[in-house]
Amino acid sequence: MLRSLGGELAPNDEASASGEGGAVVAAWGRASLDAAARAAVVGDASPLAGRLDFDAARGLRGTYALLAASESGLVLAKGVLGGHALYYRRLAGGVVAACSRASALARLGPTPPDLGALARFVASIPATDDRTVLDGVRRVLTCETMAIGRVTRRAARHTPRIDRFDGAGADEAADALFAQLERSVARVSATSSRVAVLTGGGVDSSALLASALTSSERVGSRGPLAVTLDFDGPGSDQPHFATLTAALGVETLKVPPRQAAPWLERALVLDGLPYVGACYDVGILVAAMAAGASAAMTGNFGDELFEGPMRAISAEVGVARAAWLASRLELPWDTTAAGRVRDLVIFPRAKPLVPSWLRTLRGRRAHAKLIPWAGPRVAAELAARRDELARDTALPSTPEERYLAFAHDARWSEVAEARAQIEQETGCARLEPFQDDELVALVASFSTELLMHGGRHRGLLRHALRGRVPDSVRLRRDKAWFEVALAEAAAAGGGLASLGDLSRFRRLDEAGIVRAAALREDYDRLCGGSAGDKGLGAAWSFVSLALAAEKFLACAERPAEPASPRAAEVQAAARVDAVTWTGEARAEGAVHFRVGRAGARYVAEWPGVLTLLVSPSGDVESRPARGADPRAVVRLSRGLGAALARHVRGELSLHASVVARGDRALAIVGESGAGKSTAAAALCARHGFELLCDDISPLTFTEHAVFVESVDDAHSLSREAARALGLATADEQLDGKVYVRGARRVRARLVAIASLSVADGGEV
């Protein structure tokens, strides 16, 4: 959610801030678009006191990205863990910055790839500087504040004072932890009408689901939707998921990996940048939106937060006690008592005593074994990283040191960028409660020994869940793994072999990033019959990153066109057995939409694009056709698909564009082509309204009012209509329409309905 601090975002002579294609963009100098203090904050931040300047920005608390235009230039700041991506680019005579979309800056001039940064991406080396894979486009680092103008200043944000937890013991600490987790979940989901919690029955995601359920019950809102990746075989979490959701009594949605088939290649590059995640990341969010969710909550990096700095335990309690604690610690991977003492106590204590050249040599051997396909550019980036690690011998022992060690982790910048990419692709907000500043500060106040309560990995979190989730989930030692799901998703998309030229890694080889022949050995293993083996996790990771980087280089040569569907494959992918079709819509003799029944389930099919199957209880199974345009899949799933599911559940949707001012909503109805979207866009652009729905509008009835829930963040307009309204159009086009993002509300009370009709002369 974007909000303004200190005034509206309005253009002026010297610097400006505005919305552009889903990004907040600001600039200063001759290259720019503002002179008065204006600020935009994406995410959660403490209120600003007084004038916005460099020092005020350094004092903010929260998980946010701040971009502001002032008289002397731009002020850019990132909060704890990064939160949101924030980029800037220097141009002749000025500087331009953007939140969430690096592509907004890439279009301002020639932007060749930064091959060193790309090598770092392929080898999964955390970024400790501000380079991105786009040469000239820089990132603001986690916990960094910058002022860029006639002079440039940069500094780390002020570190909050954190006292040691002074509770009476583990029970009090556990209760404080769960209470804070509830507050963090409530804060990040406050503007979402329905939250999906991505969970399989793991400890971290179970904590989120229990917290989200408690939070929804407290405020009387609809409970969370538990969403899981549904696959059989080794690594599957389905037994734990069934136990957890039955105990909590929450609605569930199971998403088969095959639903990610349309994103097998497309998800390699999202919003102009190589994507670090998997194709099913996109598929599961699209399915959640089709089931009525407006945001998805994840438990990313819960392990790292709740396990604490285990290798620093000896700095807190001394070597003898640390060795005893390590010897009895239960970990979710195979280990021995002697191995734990060696890795968690002896090696960290001995590291400062080992010469740096020897530490570097050991690191080189480890990397050579893990990444045998490294080209000279990857080798150079690895060497630089080894030097950094060899110099880093500090063991955090105070709350502030533990807070900084976690909050300044270089991986958070990459997490923020991946979050921006997937939100841009799906339109579904991704919520990260474990990145909440107050939660991180509280966990940092606990000693590492307390976090290991009961001799268990994440022991204090497990203790906090007592009585809230089943013990079989709370105390489980195993963890899910997803090689089988990756193999299923790839097979449904035609297999890795369908990626053709990308799988030869020619461009990466020529750039000196990989040795293609060596990397192909891992690739060939994944194309074989053992792609779902647990031991191939590293191969899946590196091959996926290399494919993303290869496609990024291919896109730099020429923009990639969406793959055209092959009729036979589309029909096979979308086939539903034993369907009785009850209605259809045709255009120029061809069926473009039909509905029917398959047993007890309702079926809606857009041939060549998407098939939806809805159970009598309203559960939705989505089957995108192979080769379908993913943008069409997203829009149909969150629009007509969600409306069908609501209809089956006995809920009502309106074919209308809905806008709101304050908490009062206006619905605009009319025949197709009457101008509903155009009228809504005009009200938003010229009269201070905010968009709720562009085409399909879900209604919620209470005793005294009717509410409209938000499902869209963009107006679907003809290019002529967008131009007439003076709206900048996004580059996304579909079915002859352009999509213009507008200010968005989450929910409003319906107070009026306006009906548009077209007269004989064409006037509305």
PDB file of C-alpha atoms in Angstrom, residues 311-573:
ATOM      1  CA  ARG A 311      27.330 -20.625  15.772  1.00  0.00           C
ATOM      2  CA  ALA A 312      27.659 -17.761  18.245  1.00  0.00           C
ATOM      3  CA  ILE A 313      26.326 -19.700  21.232  1.00  0.00           C
ATOM      4  CA  SER A 314      29.793 -20.006  22.807  1.00  0.00           C
ATOM      5  CA  ALA A 315      30.155 -16.206  22.846  1.00  0.00           C
ATOM      6  CA  GLU A 316      27.067 -16.042  25.074  1.00  0.00           C
ATOM      7  CA  VAL A 317      27.473 -18.945  27.501  1.00  0.00           C
ATOM      8  CA  GLY A 318      31.085 -20.083  27.233  1.00  0.00           C
ATOM      9  CA  VAL A 319      32.627 -23.072  25.486  1.00  0.00           C
ATOM     10  CA  ALA A 320      31.732 -25.792  28.009  1.00  0.00           C
ATOM     11  CA  ARG A 321      28.022 -25.031  28.229  1.00  0.00           C
ATOM     12  CA  ALA A 322      27.848 -24.337  24.481  1.00  0.00           C
ATOM     13  CA  ALA A 323      29.300 -27.789  23.787  1.00  0.00           C
ATOM     14  CA  TRP A 324      26.718 -29.395  26.092  1.00  0.00           C
ATOM     15  CA  LEU A 325      23.853 -27.503  24.406  1.00  0.00           C
ATOM     16  CA  ALA A 326      25.107 -28.402  20.926  1.00  0.00           C
ATOM     17  CA  SER A 327      25.501 -32.088  21.807  1.00  0.00           C
ATOM     18  CA  ARG A 328      21.804 -32.423  22.754  1.00  0.00           C
ATOM     19  CA  LEU A 329      20.354 -30.136  20.065  1.00  0.00           C
ATOM     20  CA  GLU A 330      17.860 -31.757  17.653  1.00  0.00           C
ATOM     21  CA  LEU A 331      18.378 -30.487  14.092  1.00  0.00           C
ATOM     22  CA  PRO A 332      16.207 -31.174  11.012  1.00  0.00           C
ATOM     23  CA  TRP A 333      19.131 -32.625   9.055  1.00  0.00           C
ATOM     24  CA  ASP A 334      21.342 -35.659   9.638  1.00  0.00           C
ATOM     25  CA  THR A 335      24.106 -34.931  12.135  1.00  0.00           C
ATOM     26  CA  THR A 336      25.904 -36.355  15.163  1.00  0.00           C
ATOM     27  CA  ALA A 337      26.590 -34.910  18.602  1.00  0.00           C
ATOM     28  CA  ALA A 338      30.296 -34.655  17.784  1.00  0.00           C
ATOM     29  CA  GLY A 339      29.532 -32.995  14.463  1.00  0.00           C
ATOM     30  CA  ARG A 340      27.284 -30.410  16.116  1.00  0.00           C
ATOM     31  CA  VAL A 341      29.922 -29.542  18.713  1.00  0.00           C
ATOM     32  CA  ARG A 342      32.520 -29.206  15.961  1.00  0.00           C
ATOM     33  CA  ASP A 343      30.355 -27.037  13.664  1.00  0.00           C
ATOM     34  CA  LEU A 344      28.597 -24.871  16.273  1.00  0.00           C
ATOM     35  CA  VAL A 345      31.340 -24.445  18.874  1.00  0.00           C
ATOM     36  CA  ILE A 346      34.867 -25.493  17.894  1.00  0.00           C
ATOM     37  CA  PHE A 347      35.040 -24.110  14.342  1.00  0.00           C
ATOM     38  CA  PRO A 348      33.500 -20.680  15.159  1.00  0.00           C
ATOM     39  CA  ARG A 349      35.829 -20.261  18.168  1.00  0.00           C
ATOM     40  CA  ALA A 350      38.885 -21.372  16.193  1.00  0.00           C
ATOM     41  CA  LYS A 351      38.177 -19.293  13.087  1.00  0.00           C
ATOM     42  CA  PRO A 352      39.891 -16.077  14.332  1.00  0.00           C
ATOM     43  CA  LEU A 353      43.017 -18.139  15.124  1.00  0.00           C
ATOM     44  CA  VAL A 354      43.321 -19.579  11.606  1.00  0.00           C
ATOM     45  CA  PRO A 355      45.319 -17.459   9.114  1.00  0.00           C
ATOM     46  CA  SER A 356      43.064 -15.720   6.604  1.00  0.00           C
ATOM     47  CA  TRP A 357      44.923 -17.294   3.668  1.00  0.00           C
ATOM     48  CA  LEU A 358      44.099 -20.760   5.011  1.00  0.00           C
ATOM     49  CA  ARG A 359      40.436 -19.853   5.518  1.00  0.00           C
ATOM     50  CA  THR A 360      40.371 -18.577   1.933  1.00  0.00           C
ATOM     51  CA  LEU A 361      41.948 -21.805   0.661  1.00  0.00           C
ATOM     52  CA  ARG A 362      39.355 -23.938   2.448  1.00  0.00           C
ATOM     53  CA  GLY A 363      36.595 -21.789   0.960  1.00  0.00           C
ATOM     54  CA  ARG A 364      38.053 -22.161  -2.538  1.00  0.00           C
ATOM     55  CA  ARG A 365      38.053 -25.951  -2.256  1.00  0.00           C
ATOM     56  CA  ALA A 366      34.471 -25.992  -0.983  1.00  0.00           C
ATOM     57  CA  HIS A 367      33.284 -23.788  -3.847  1.00  0.00           C
ATOM     58  CA  ALA A 368      35.165 -25.853  -6.431  1.00  0.00           C
ATOM     59  CA  LYS A 369      33.283 -28.925  -5.233  1.00  0.00           C
ATOM     60  CA  LEU A 370      29.877 -27.212  -5.108  1.00  0.00           C
ATOM     61  CA  ILE A 371      30.196 -25.199  -8.349  1.00  0.00           C
ATOM     62  CA  PRO A 372      32.447 -27.178 -10.716  1.00  0.00           C
ATOM     63  CA  TRP A 373      31.007 -25.350 -13.735  1.00  0.00           C
ATOM     64  CA  ALA A 374      32.126 -21.873 -12.629  1.00  0.00           C
ATOM     65  CA  GLY A 375      33.482 -19.638 -15.388  1.00  0.00           C
ATOM     66  CA  PRO A 376      36.078 -16.917 -14.783  1.00  0.00           C
ATOM     67  CA  ARG A 377      33.472 -14.286 -13.837  1.00  0.00           C
ATOM     68  CA  VAL A 378      31.869 -16.563 -11.245  1.00  0.00           C
ATOM     69  CA  ALA A 379      35.336 -17.481  -9.959  1.00  0.00           C
ATOM     70  CA  ALA A 380      36.173 -13.779  -9.509  1.00  0.00           C
ATOM     71  CA  GLU A 381      32.940 -13.092  -7.606  1.00  0.00           C
ATOM     72  CA  LEU A 382      33.501 -16.167  -5.420  1.00  0.00           C
ATOM     73  CA  ALA A 383      37.037 -15.023  -4.622  1.00  0.00           C
ATOM     74  CA  ALA A 384      35.767 -11.605  -3.532  1.00  0.00           C
ATOM     75  CA  ARG A 385      33.120 -13.242  -1.359  1.00  0.00           C
ATOM     76  CA  ARG A 386      35.669 -15.612   0.200  1.00  0.00           C
ATOM     77  CA  ASP A 387      37.840 -12.653   1.144  1.00  0.00           C
ATOM     78  CA  GLU A 388      34.856 -11.022   2.893  1.00  0.00           C
ATOM     79  CA  LEU A 389      34.017 -14.212   4.787  1.00  0.00           C
ATOM     80  CA  ALA A 390      37.648 -14.772   5.765  1.00  0.00           C
ATOM     81  CA  ARG A 391      37.747 -11.330   7.390  1.00  0.00           C
ATOM     82  CA  ASP A 392      34.422 -11.840   9.194  1.00  0.00           C
ATOM     83  CA  THR A 393      35.210 -13.599  12.470  1.00  0.00           C
ATOM     84  CA  ALA A 394      32.830 -11.743  14.809  1.00  0.00           C
ATOM     85  CA  LEU A 395      30.330 -13.745  16.877  1.00  0.00           C
ATOM     86  CA  PRO A 396      27.238 -11.670  17.802  1.00  0.00           C
ATOM     87  CA  SER A 397      26.533 -11.911  21.519  1.00  0.00           C
ATOM     88  CA  THR A 398      24.389  -8.854  22.417  1.00  0.00           C
ATOM     89  CA  PRO A 399      20.795  -8.114  21.328  1.00  0.00           C
ATOM     90  CA  GLU A 400      21.957  -5.248  19.090  1.00  0.00           C
ATOM     91  CA  GLU A 401      24.606  -7.445  17.458  1.00  0.00           C
ATOM     92  CA  ARG A 402      22.091 -10.235  16.863  1.00  0.00           C
ATOM     93  CA  TYR A 403      19.611  -7.719  15.415  1.00  0.00           C
ATOM     94  CA  LEU A 404      22.210  -6.246  13.059  1.00  0.00           C
ATOM     95  CA  ALA A 405      23.508  -9.653  11.969  1.00  0.00           C
ATOM     96  CA  PHE A 406      20.020 -10.611  10.835  1.00  0.00           C
ATOM     97  CA  ALA A 407      18.693  -7.251   9.624  1.00  0.00           C
ATOM     98  CA  HIS A 408      21.765  -6.429   7.501  1.00  0.00           C
ATOM     99  CA  ASP A 409      21.909  -9.838   5.824  1.00  0.00           C
ATOM    100  CA  ALA A 410      22.742  -9.252   2.149  1.00  0.00           C
ATOM    101  CA  ARG A 411      20.064 -11.705   1.034  1.00  0.00           C
ATOM    102  CA  TRP A 412      17.240  -9.331   1.979  1.00  0.00           C
ATOM    103  CA  SER A 413      17.856  -7.107  -1.055  1.00  0.00           C
ATOM    104  CA  GLU A 414      17.360 -10.125  -3.312  1.00  0.00           C
ATOM    105  CA  VAL A 415      14.232 -11.167  -1.393  1.00  0.00           C
ATOM    106  CA  ALA A 416      12.797  -7.662  -1.846  1.00  0.00           C
ATOM    107  CA  GLU A 417      13.483  -7.735  -5.580  1.00  0.00           C
ATOM    108  CA  ALA A 418      11.926 -11.177  -6.017  1.00  0.00           C
ATOM    109  CA  ARG A 419       8.884  -9.986  -4.068  1.00  0.00           C
ATOM    110  CA  ALA A 420       8.492  -6.990  -6.392  1.00  0.00           C
ATOM    111  CA  GLN A 421       8.808  -9.205  -9.464  1.00  0.00           C
ATOM    112  CA  ILE A 422       6.157 -11.716  -8.448  1.00  0.00           C
ATOM    113  CA  GLU A 423       3.753  -9.015  -7.244  1.00  0.00           C
ATOM    114  CA  GLN A 424       4.117  -7.293 -10.611  1.00  0.00           C
ATOM    115  CA  GLU A 425       3.472 -10.538 -12.486  1.00  0.00           C
ATOM    116  CA  THR A 426       0.410 -11.674 -10.516  1.00  0.00           C
ATOM    117  CA  GLY A 427      -1.064  -8.535  -8.954  1.00  0.00           C
ATOM    118  CA  CYS A 428      -1.170 -10.429  -5.643  1.00  0.00           C
ATOM    119  CA  ALA A 429       0.507  -8.746  -2.663  1.00  0.00           C
ATOM    120  CA  ARG A 430       3.047 -10.938  -0.878  1.00  0.00           C
ATOM    121  CA  LEU A 431       3.140 -10.486   2.888  1.00  0.00           C
ATOM    122  CA  GLU A 432       6.267 -11.256   4.938  1.00  0.00           C
ATOM    123  CA  PRO A 433       5.482 -11.142   8.696  1.00  0.00           C
ATOM    124  CA  PHE A 434       8.887 -12.576   9.621  1.00  0.00           C
ATOM    125  CA  GLN A 435      10.440  -9.379   8.251  1.00  0.00           C
ATOM    126  CA  ASP A 436       8.503  -7.215  10.703  1.00  0.00           C
ATOM    127  CA  ASP A 437      10.889  -4.896  12.553  1.00  0.00           C
ATOM    128  CA  GLU A 438       9.313  -5.354  15.996  1.00  0.00           C
ATOM    129  CA  LEU A 439       9.343  -9.143  15.654  1.00  0.00           C
ATOM    130  CA  VAL A 440      13.014  -9.165  14.644  1.00  0.00           C
ATOM    131  CA  ALA A 441      13.887  -6.891  17.582  1.00  0.00           C
ATOM    132  CA  LEU A 442      12.019  -9.128  20.048  1.00  0.00           C
ATOM    133  CA  VAL A 443      13.716 -12.293  18.773  1.00  0.00           C
ATOM    134  CA  ALA A 444      17.089 -10.511  19.019  1.00  0.00           C
ATOM    135  CA  SER A 445      16.362  -9.824  22.700  1.00  0.00           C
ATOM    136  CA  PHE A 446      16.230 -13.575  23.390  1.00  0.00           C
ATOM    137  CA  SER A 447      19.473 -15.409  24.046  1.00  0.00           C
ATOM    138  CA  THR A 448      20.427 -18.127  21.579  1.00  0.00           C
ATOM    139  CA  GLU A 449      20.117 -20.661  24.399  1.00  0.00           C
ATOM    140  CA  LEU A 450      16.517 -19.563  24.959  1.00  0.00           C
ATOM    141  CA  LEU A 451      15.767 -19.905  21.237  1.00  0.00           C
ATOM    142  CA  MET A 452      17.056 -23.513  21.541  1.00  0.00           C
ATOM    143  CA  HIS A 453      14.546 -24.219  24.323  1.00  0.00           C
ATOM    144  CA  GLY A 454      14.075 -27.910  25.029  1.00  0.00           C
ATOM    145  CA  GLY A 455      17.129 -28.828  22.973  1.00  0.00           C
ATOM    146  CA  ARG A 456      15.193 -28.278  19.757  1.00  0.00           C
ATOM    147  CA  HIS A 457      15.900 -26.300  16.612  1.00  0.00           C
ATOM    148  CA  ARG A 458      13.581 -23.239  16.833  1.00  0.00           C
ATOM    149  CA  GLY A 459      12.641 -24.569  20.265  1.00  0.00           C
ATOM    150  CA  LEU A 460      11.159 -21.338  21.635  1.00  0.00           C
ATOM    151  CA  LEU A 461       8.863 -20.972  18.612  1.00  0.00           C
ATOM    152  CA  ARG A 462       7.720 -24.575  19.072  1.00  0.00           C
ATOM    153  CA  HIS A 463       7.058 -23.824  22.744  1.00  0.00           C
ATOM    154  CA  ALA A 464       5.036 -20.741  21.745  1.00  0.00           C
ATOM    155  CA  LEU A 465       2.773 -22.969  19.627  1.00  0.00           C
ATOM    156  CA  ARG A 466       1.844 -25.328  22.473  1.00  0.00           C
ATOM    157  CA  GLY A 467      -1.930 -25.759  22.547  1.00  0.00           C
ATOM    158  CA  ARG A 468      -2.257 -23.791  19.298  1.00  0.00           C
ATOM    159  CA  VAL A 469      -1.250 -26.403  16.701  1.00  0.00           C
ATOM    160  CA  PRO A 470      -1.132 -30.217  16.959  1.00  0.00           C
ATOM    161  CA  ASP A 471       2.002 -31.591  18.628  1.00  0.00           C
ATOM    162  CA  SER A 472       2.719 -33.793  15.604  1.00  0.00           C
ATOM    163  CA  VAL A 473       3.234 -30.570  13.637  1.00  0.00           C
ATOM    164  CA  ARG A 474       4.750 -28.480  16.431  1.00  0.00           C
ATOM    165  CA  LEU A 475       7.437 -31.034  17.321  1.00  0.00           C
ATOM    166  CA  ARG A 476       8.171 -32.497  13.882  1.00  0.00           C
ATOM    167  CA  ARG A 477      11.862 -32.830  13.048  1.00  0.00           C
ATOM    168  CA  ASP A 478      11.619 -33.387   9.295  1.00  0.00           C
ATOM    169  CA  LYS A 479      11.196 -30.680   6.678  1.00  0.00           C
ATOM    170  CA  ALA A 480       9.506 -30.706   3.292  1.00  0.00           C
ATOM    171  CA  TRP A 481      11.589 -30.698   0.144  1.00  0.00           C
ATOM    172  CA  PHE A 482      10.348 -29.822  -3.304  1.00  0.00           C
ATOM    173  CA  GLU A 483      12.413 -31.612  -5.934  1.00  0.00           C
ATOM    174  CA  VAL A 484       9.377 -33.784  -6.805  1.00  0.00           C
ATOM    175  CA  ALA A 485       7.185 -30.683  -7.209  1.00  0.00           C
ATOM    176  CA  LEU A 486       9.799 -29.008  -9.413  1.00  0.00           C
ATOM    177  CA  ALA A 487       9.984 -32.103 -11.595  1.00  0.00           C
ATOM    178  CA  GLU A 488       6.164 -32.261 -11.909  1.00  0.00           C
ATOM    179  CA  ALA A 489       5.882 -28.571 -12.804  1.00  0.00           C
ATOM    180  CA  ALA A 490       8.647 -28.860 -15.405  1.00  0.00           C
ATOM    181  CA  ALA A 491       7.105 -31.989 -16.930  1.00  0.00           C
ATOM    182  CA  ALA A 492       3.689 -30.321 -17.209  1.00  0.00           C
ATOM    183  CA  GLY A 493       5.310 -27.429 -19.073  1.00  0.00           C
ATOM    184  CA  GLY A 494       6.865 -29.756 -21.638  1.00  0.00           C
ATOM    185  CA  GLY A 495      10.008 -30.604 -19.671  1.00  0.00           C
ATOM    186  CA  LEU A 496      13.282 -28.724 -19.409  1.00  0.00           C
ATOM    187  CA  ALA A 497      14.088 -29.936 -22.915  1.00  0.00           C
ATOM    188  CA  SER A 498      11.275 -27.691 -24.211  1.00  0.00           C
ATOM    189  CA  LEU A 499      13.397 -24.647 -23.323  1.00  0.00           C
ATOM    190  CA  GLY A 500      15.468 -25.339 -26.431  1.00  0.00           C
ATOM    191  CA  ASP A 501      18.257 -22.850 -27.050  1.00  0.00           C
ATOM    192  CA  LEU A 502      18.247 -21.626 -23.445  1.00  0.00           C
ATOM    193  CA  SER A 503      19.389 -25.027 -22.191  1.00  0.00           C
ATOM    194  CA  ARG A 504      22.661 -24.804 -24.111  1.00  0.00           C
ATOM    195  CA  PHE A 505      23.807 -21.877 -21.912  1.00  0.00           C
ATOM    196  CA  ARG A 506      25.669 -20.460 -24.917  1.00  0.00           C
ATOM    197  CA  ARG A 507      25.405 -16.815 -23.889  1.00  0.00           C
ATOM    198  CA  LEU A 508      26.548 -17.483 -20.327  1.00  0.00           C
ATOM    199  CA  ASP A 509      29.500 -19.467 -21.649  1.00  0.00           C
ATOM    200  CA  GLU A 510      30.507 -16.685 -24.051  1.00  0.00           C
ATOM    201  CA  ALA A 511      30.243 -14.149 -21.208  1.00  0.00           C
ATOM    202  CA  GLY A 512      32.641 -16.204 -19.072  1.00  0.00           C
ATOM    203  CA  ILE A 513      30.008 -16.853 -16.405  1.00  0.00           C
ATOM    204  CA  VAL A 514      29.714 -20.647 -16.713  1.00  0.00           C
ATOM    205  CA  ARG A 515      31.436 -23.492 -18.472  1.00  0.00           C
ATOM    206  CA  ALA A 516      28.444 -24.741 -20.421  1.00  0.00           C
ATOM    207  CA  ALA A 517      29.690 -28.302 -20.932  1.00  0.00           C
ATOM    208  CA  ALA A 518      30.132 -28.807 -17.179  1.00  0.00           C
ATOM    209  CA  LEU A 519      26.777 -27.214 -16.300  1.00  0.00           C
ATOM    210  CA  ARG A 520      25.042 -29.399 -18.876  1.00  0.00           C
ATOM    211  CA  GLU A 521      25.964 -32.428 -16.768  1.00  0.00           C
ATOM    212  CA  ASP A 522      23.651 -31.186 -14.001  1.00  0.00           C
ATOM    213  CA  TYR A 523      21.045 -30.219 -16.593  1.00  0.00           C
ATOM    214  CA  ASP A 524      21.110 -33.677 -18.192  1.00  0.00           C
ATOM    215  CA  ARG A 525      20.608 -35.303 -14.784  1.00  0.00           C
ATOM    216  CA  LEU A 526      17.480 -33.190 -14.264  1.00  0.00           C
ATOM    217  CA  CYS A 527      16.169 -34.190 -17.688  1.00  0.00           C
ATOM    218  CA  GLY A 528      16.597 -37.843 -16.742  1.00  0.00           C
ATOM    219  CA  GLY A 529      14.312 -40.029 -14.683  1.00  0.00           C
ATOM    220  CA  SER A 530      15.718 -38.990 -11.311  1.00  0.00           C
ATOM    221  CA  ALA A 531      14.724 -35.304 -11.421  1.00  0.00           C
ATOM    222  CA  GLY A 532      12.708 -35.666  -8.212  1.00  0.00           C
ATOM    223  CA  ASP A 533      15.546 -37.116  -6.122  1.00  0.00           C
ATOM    224  CA  LYS A 534      16.306 -35.246  -2.901  1.00  0.00           C
ATOM    225  CA  GLY A 535      20.025 -35.196  -3.686  1.00  0.00           C
ATOM    226  CA  LEU A 536      19.424 -33.016  -6.744  1.00  0.00           C
ATOM    227  CA  GLY A 537      18.334 -29.934  -4.796  1.00  0.00           C
ATOM    228  CA  ALA A 538      21.554 -28.027  -5.528  1.00  0.00           C
ATOM    229  CA  ALA A 539      21.381 -29.010  -9.198  1.00  0.00           C
ATOM    230  CA  TRP A 540      17.802 -27.713  -9.466  1.00  0.00           C
ATOM    231  CA  SER A 541      18.821 -24.460  -7.803  1.00  0.00           C
ATOM    232  CA  PHE A 542      21.843 -23.689  -9.962  1.00  0.00           C
ATOM    233  CA  VAL A 543      20.312 -24.887 -13.244  1.00  0.00           C
ATOM    234  CA  SER A 544      17.207 -22.761 -12.602  1.00  0.00           C
ATOM    235  CA  LEU A 545      19.348 -19.693 -11.886  1.00  0.00           C
ATOM    236  CA  ALA A 546      21.450 -20.317 -14.980  1.00  0.00           C
ATOM    237  CA  LEU A 547      18.353 -20.703 -17.173  1.00  0.00           C
ATOM    238  CA  ALA A 548      16.995 -17.418 -15.793  1.00  0.00           C
ATOM    239  CA  ALA A 549      20.300 -15.659 -16.510  1.00  0.00           C
ATOM    240  CA  GLU A 550      20.485 -17.163 -20.002  1.00  0.00           C
ATOM    241  CA  LYS A 551      16.996 -15.928 -20.820  1.00  0.00           C
ATOM    242  CA  PHE A 552      17.877 -12.504 -19.392  1.00  0.00           C
ATOM    243  CA  LEU A 553      20.802 -12.291 -21.824  1.00  0.00           C
ATOM    244  CA  ALA A 554      18.547 -13.482 -24.644  1.00  0.00           C
ATOM    245  CA  CYS A 555      16.019 -10.760 -23.791  1.00  0.00           C
ATOM    246  CA  ALA A 556      18.834  -8.200 -23.834  1.00  0.00           C
ATOM    247  CA  GLU A 557      19.506  -9.199 -27.441  1.00  0.00           C
ATOM    248  CA  ARG A 558      15.872  -8.879 -28.446  1.00  0.00           C
ATOM    249  CA  PRO A 559      12.549  -8.796 -26.540  1.00  0.00           C
ATOM    250  CA  ALA A 560      11.090 -12.265 -26.224  1.00  0.00           C
ATOM    251  CA  GLU A 561       7.645 -12.916 -27.684  1.00  0.00           C
ATOM    252  CA  PRO A 562       5.098 -15.052 -25.842  1.00  0.00           C
ATOM    253  CA  ALA A 563       5.151 -18.626 -27.021  1.00  0.00           C
ATOM    254  CA  SER A 564       2.290 -19.465 -29.377  1.00  0.00           C
ATOM    255  CA  PRO A 565       0.153 -22.385 -28.289  1.00  0.00           C
ATOM    256  CA  ARG A 566       0.126 -25.566 -30.343  1.00  0.00           C
ATOM    257  CA  ALA A 567      -3.439 -26.727 -30.816  1.00  0.00           C
ATOM    258  CA  ALA A 568      -2.916 -30.384 -29.930  1.00  0.00           C
ATOM    259  CA  GLU A 569      -0.999 -29.601 -26.741  1.00  0.00           C
ATOM    260  CA  VAL A 570      -3.545 -26.991 -25.688  1.00  0.00           C
ATOM    261  CA  GLN A 571      -6.421 -29.410 -26.144  1.00  0.00           C
ATOM    262  CA  ALA A 572      -4.576 -32.149 -24.240  1.00  0.00           C
ATOM    263  CA  ALA A 573      -3.665 -29.852 -21.364  1.00  0.00           C
TER     264      ALA A 573
END
